[in-house]
Short mmCIF file of C-alpha atoms in Angstrom, two decimals:
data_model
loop_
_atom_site.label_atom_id
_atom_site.label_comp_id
_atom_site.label_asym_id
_atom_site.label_seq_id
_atom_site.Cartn_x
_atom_site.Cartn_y
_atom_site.Cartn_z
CA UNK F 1422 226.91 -66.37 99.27
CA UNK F 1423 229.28 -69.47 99.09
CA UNK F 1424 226.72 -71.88 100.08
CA UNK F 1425 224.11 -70.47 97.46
CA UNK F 1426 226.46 -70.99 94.30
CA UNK F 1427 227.75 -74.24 95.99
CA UNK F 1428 226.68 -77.27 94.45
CA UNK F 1429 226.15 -80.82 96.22
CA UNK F 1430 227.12 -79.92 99.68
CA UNK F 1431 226.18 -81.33 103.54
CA UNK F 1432 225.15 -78.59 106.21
CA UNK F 1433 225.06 -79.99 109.69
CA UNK F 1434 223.19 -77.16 111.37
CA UNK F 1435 222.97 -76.50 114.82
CA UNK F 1436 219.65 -76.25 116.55
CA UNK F 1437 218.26 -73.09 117.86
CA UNK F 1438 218.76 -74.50 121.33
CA UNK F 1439 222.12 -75.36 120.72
CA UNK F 1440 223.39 -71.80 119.54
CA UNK F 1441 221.28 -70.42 122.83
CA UNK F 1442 223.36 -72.97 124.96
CA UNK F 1443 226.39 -71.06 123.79
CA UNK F 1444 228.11 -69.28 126.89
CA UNK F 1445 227.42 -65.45 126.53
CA UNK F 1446 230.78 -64.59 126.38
CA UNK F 1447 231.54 -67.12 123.16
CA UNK F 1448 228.95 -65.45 121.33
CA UNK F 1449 229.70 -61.70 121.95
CA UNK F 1450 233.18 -62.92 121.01
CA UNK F 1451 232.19 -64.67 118.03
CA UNK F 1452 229.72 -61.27 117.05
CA UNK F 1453 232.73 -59.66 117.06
CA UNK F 1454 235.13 -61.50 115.17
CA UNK F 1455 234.03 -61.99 111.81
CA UNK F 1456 236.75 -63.97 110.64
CA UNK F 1457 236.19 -66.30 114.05
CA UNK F 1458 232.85 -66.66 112.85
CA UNK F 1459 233.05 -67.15 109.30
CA UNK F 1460 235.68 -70.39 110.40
CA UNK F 1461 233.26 -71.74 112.18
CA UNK F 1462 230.58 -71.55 110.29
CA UNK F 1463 232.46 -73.12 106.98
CA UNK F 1464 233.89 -76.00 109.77
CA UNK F 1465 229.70 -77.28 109.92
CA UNK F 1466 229.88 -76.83 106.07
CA UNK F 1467 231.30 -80.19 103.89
CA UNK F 1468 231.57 -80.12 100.09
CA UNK F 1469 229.38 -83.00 99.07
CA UNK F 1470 225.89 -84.14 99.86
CA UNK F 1471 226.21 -86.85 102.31
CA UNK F 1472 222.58 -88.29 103.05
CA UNK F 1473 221.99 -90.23 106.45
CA UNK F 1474 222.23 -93.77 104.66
CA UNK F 1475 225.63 -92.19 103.12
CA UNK F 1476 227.01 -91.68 106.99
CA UNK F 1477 229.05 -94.35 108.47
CA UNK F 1478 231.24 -95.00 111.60
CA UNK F 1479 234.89 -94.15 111.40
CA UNK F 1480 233.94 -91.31 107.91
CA UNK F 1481 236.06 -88.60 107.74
CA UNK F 1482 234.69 -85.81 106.04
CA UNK F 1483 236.79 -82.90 105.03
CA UNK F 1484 234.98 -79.43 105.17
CA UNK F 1485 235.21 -75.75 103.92
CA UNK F 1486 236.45 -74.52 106.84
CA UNK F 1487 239.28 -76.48 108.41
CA UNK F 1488 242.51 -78.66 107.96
CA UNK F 1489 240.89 -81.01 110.34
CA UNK F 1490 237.74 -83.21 109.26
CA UNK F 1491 234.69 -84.14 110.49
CA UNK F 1492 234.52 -87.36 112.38
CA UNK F 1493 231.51 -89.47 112.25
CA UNK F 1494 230.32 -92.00 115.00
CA UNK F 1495 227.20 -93.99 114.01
CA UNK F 1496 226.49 -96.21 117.41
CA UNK F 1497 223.33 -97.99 118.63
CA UNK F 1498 221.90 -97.03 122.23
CA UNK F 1499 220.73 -99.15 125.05
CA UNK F 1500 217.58 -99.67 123.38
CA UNK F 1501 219.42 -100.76 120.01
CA UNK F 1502 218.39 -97.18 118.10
CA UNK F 1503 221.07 -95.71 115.57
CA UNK F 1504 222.62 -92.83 117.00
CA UNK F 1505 224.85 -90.90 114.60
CA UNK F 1506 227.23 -88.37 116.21
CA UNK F 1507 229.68 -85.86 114.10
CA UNK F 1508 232.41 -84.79 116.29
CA UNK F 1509 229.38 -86.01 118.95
CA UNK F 1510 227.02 -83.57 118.04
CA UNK F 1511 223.94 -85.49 117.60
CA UNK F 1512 222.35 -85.37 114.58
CA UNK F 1513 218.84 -85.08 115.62
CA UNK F 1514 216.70 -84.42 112.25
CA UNK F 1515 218.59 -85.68 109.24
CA UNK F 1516 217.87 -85.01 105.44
CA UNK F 1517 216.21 -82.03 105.24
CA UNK F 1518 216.60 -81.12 101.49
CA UNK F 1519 217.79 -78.22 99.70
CA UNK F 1520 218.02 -77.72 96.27
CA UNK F 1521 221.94 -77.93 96.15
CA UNK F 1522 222.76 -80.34 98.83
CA UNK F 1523 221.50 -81.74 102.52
CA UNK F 1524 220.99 -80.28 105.99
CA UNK F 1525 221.60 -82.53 108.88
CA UNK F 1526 220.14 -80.39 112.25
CA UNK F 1527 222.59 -81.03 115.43
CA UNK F 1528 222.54 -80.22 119.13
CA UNK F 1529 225.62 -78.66 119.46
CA UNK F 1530 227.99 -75.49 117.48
CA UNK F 1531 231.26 -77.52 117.01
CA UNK F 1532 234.82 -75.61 117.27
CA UNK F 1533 237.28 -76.58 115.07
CA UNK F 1534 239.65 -78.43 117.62
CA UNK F 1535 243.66 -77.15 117.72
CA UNK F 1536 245.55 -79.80 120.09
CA UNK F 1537 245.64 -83.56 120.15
CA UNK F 1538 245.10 -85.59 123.08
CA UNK F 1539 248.47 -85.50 124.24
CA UNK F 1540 248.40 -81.48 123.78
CA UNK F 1541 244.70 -81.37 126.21
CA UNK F 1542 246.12 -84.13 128.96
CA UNK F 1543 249.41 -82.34 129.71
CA UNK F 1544 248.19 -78.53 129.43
CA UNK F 1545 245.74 -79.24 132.42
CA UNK F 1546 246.61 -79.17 136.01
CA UNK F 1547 243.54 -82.08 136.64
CA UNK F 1548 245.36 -84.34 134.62
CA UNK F 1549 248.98 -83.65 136.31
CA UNK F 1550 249.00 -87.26 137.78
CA UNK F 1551 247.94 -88.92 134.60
CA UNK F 1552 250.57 -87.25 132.59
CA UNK F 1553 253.15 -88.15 134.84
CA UNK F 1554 252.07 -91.50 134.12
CA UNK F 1555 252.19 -91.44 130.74
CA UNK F 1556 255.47 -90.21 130.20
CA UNK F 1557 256.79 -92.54 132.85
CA UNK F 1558 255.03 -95.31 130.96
CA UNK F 1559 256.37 -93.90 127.48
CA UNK F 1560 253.01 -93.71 126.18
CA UNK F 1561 252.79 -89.96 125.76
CA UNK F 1562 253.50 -90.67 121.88
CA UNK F 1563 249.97 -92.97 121.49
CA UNK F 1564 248.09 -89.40 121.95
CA UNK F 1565 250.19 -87.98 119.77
CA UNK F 1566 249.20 -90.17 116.90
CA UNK F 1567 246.55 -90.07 113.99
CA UNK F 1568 244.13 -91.35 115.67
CA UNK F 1569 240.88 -91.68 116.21
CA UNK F 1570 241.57 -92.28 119.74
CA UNK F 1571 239.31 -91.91 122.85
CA UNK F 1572 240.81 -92.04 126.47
CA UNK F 1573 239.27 -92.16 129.54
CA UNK F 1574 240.89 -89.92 131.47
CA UNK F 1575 241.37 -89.98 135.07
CA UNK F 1576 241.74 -87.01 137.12
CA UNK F 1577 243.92 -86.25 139.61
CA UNK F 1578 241.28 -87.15 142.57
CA UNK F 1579 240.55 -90.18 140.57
CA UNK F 1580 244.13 -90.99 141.40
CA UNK F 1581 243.84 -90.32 145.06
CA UNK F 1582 241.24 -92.60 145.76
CA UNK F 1583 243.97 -95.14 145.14
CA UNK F 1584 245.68 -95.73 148.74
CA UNK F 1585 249.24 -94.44 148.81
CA UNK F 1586 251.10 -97.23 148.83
CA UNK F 1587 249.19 -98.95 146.32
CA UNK F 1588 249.48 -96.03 143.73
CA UNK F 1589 253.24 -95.99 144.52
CA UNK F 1590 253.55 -99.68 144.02
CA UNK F 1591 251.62 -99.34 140.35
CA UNK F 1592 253.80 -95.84 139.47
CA UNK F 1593 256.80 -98.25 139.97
CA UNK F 1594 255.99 -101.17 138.52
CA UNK F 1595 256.54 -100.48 134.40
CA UNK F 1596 254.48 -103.01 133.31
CA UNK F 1597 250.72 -102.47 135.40
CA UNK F 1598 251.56 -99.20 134.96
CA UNK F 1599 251.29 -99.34 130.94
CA UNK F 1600 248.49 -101.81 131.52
CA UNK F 1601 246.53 -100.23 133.13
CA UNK F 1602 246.84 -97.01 130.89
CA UNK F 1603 246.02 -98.98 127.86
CA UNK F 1604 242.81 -100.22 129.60
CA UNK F 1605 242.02 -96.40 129.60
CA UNK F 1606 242.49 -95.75 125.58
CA UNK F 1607 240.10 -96.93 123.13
CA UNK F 1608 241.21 -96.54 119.16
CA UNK F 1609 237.67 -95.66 118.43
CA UNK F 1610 236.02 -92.48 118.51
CA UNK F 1611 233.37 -92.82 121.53
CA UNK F 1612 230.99 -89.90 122.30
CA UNK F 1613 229.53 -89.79 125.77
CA UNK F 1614 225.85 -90.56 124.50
CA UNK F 1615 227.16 -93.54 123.02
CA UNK F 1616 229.02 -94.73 126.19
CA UNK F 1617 227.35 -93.27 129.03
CA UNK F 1618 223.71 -93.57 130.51
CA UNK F 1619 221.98 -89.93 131.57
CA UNK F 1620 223.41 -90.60 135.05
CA UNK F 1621 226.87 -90.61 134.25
CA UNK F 1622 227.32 -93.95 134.50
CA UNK F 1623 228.77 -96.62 131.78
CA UNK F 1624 226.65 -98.61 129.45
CA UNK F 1625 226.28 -99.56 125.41
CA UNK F 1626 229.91 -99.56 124.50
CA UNK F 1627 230.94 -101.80 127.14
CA UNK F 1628 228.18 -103.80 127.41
CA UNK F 1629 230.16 -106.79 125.69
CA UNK F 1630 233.60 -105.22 125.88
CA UNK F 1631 236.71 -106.85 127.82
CA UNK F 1632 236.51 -103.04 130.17
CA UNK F 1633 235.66 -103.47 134.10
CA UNK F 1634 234.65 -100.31 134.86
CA UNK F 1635 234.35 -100.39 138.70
CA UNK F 1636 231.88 -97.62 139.33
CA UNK F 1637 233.14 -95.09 137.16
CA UNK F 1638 230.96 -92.04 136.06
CA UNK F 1639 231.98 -89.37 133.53
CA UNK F 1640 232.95 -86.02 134.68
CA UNK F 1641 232.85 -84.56 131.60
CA UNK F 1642 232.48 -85.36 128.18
CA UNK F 1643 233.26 -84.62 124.41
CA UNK F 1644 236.32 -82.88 124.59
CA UNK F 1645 237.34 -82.91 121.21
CA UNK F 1646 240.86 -82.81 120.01
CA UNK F 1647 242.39 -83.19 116.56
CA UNK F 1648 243.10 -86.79 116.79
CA UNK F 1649 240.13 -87.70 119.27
CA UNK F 1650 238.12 -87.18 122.13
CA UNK F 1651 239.03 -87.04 125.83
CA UNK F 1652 235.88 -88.60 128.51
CA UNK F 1653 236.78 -87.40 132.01
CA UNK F 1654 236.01 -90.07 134.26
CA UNK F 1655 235.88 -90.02 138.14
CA UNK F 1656 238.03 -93.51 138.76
CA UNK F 1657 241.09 -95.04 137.35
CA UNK F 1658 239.68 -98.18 135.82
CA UNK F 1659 241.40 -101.45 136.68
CA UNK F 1660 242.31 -104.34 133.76
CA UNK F 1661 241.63 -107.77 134.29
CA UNK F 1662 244.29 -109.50 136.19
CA UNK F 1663 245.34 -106.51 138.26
CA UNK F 1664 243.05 -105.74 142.01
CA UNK F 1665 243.11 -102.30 143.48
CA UNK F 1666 240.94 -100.50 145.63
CA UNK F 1667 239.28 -97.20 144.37
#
């Protein structure tokens, strides 16, 4: 009823295949919480008609549904074509009027996120080593911050392809160690499509970037948090002037 007696508003609706791509269990939960529902549904919901050509990287746009506000990514792919990402759900049909506003169709149902970056690295276990890191390196606070931030976090096997002594020698060394976990954060918001080729491996945003990324492949991508996004990757990535094997 809200969205028929609203006036000038943006929908960015998820696909039919992204609501089936919803894990069983999120949607009986989801059935059966109307107020769950009803949040999320208002979070896809923003109170002005923003067309396609009104979209621009870095927008924040506040919705019906949430403190927290959409973030929008607009990046060109491999091939040079405009991809435009909102909390990197792709938009993948865009301006399909209404009477009272726009719809913009997605591939993905997006959850209103409740932690920052610094809240997802240090409540998981795969990021123990990583955390460690960070508050040895004092930099705990950067994930903490407004934001938008991406990081590229290392897990903890990434870590262990390091040899011993060599991860050791960087833990104790103050300086490569806050190096080379500033060569992992980007203060950008950088969705996997946008960063990563189909395989996993690294491409568009580094293409002329000052980032070696030494075979690195995502794990996993887009997880969103209040102040970012967190892209798991599978090796800690070196910065120029400092040689490790991994």
């Amino acid at each position: 009823d809200a969205l028929r007696t609203s006036e000038d508003i943006t929908i960015f609706a998820p696909s039919n295949q992204a609501i089936q791509d919803l894990p069983e269990e999120t949607v009986k939960a989801l059935t059966s919480d109307p107020a769950a529902l009803a949040e999320i549904l208002q979070y896809h919901v923003v109170p002005k008609a923003a067309f396609a050509k009104d979209l621009t990287n870095g927008d924040m746009l506040p919705t019906l549904g949430s403190s927290n506000k959409l973030h929008i990514s607009v990046k060109q792919d491999w091939f040079f074509r405009t991809m435009v990402n909102v909390q990197c759900a792709r938009v993948v049909e865009a301006d399909k009027g209404g009477c009272n506003g726009v719809v913009h169709v997605i591939n993905k149902v997006m959850v209103p996120p409740t932690q920052t970056l610094a809240d997802l690295v240090e409540g998981n276990e795969t990021f123990s080593i990583l955390a460690k890191a960070l508050r040895q390196a004092d930099l705990m606070a950067v994930l903490q911050g407004e934001g938008p931030i991406t990081i590229f976090a290392p897990t903890n096997e990434a870590f262990k392809r390091i040899p011993d002594d060599t991860l050791d020698n960087l833990l104790g060394n103050t300086e490569a160690l806050v190096k080379t976990l500033k060569h992992h954060v980007l203060e950008d918001f950088a969705c996997c499509d946008s960063c990563f080729s189909r395989h996993g491996k690294f491409r568009q945003l580094l293409r002329r970037s000052r980032y070696n990324m030494n075979g690195a492949s995502v794990a996993s991508c887009d997880t969103i948090a209040t102040n970012g996004v967190v892209q798991v990757i599978d090796r800690v990535l070196r910065p120029p002037g400092l040689h490790f094997d991994n």
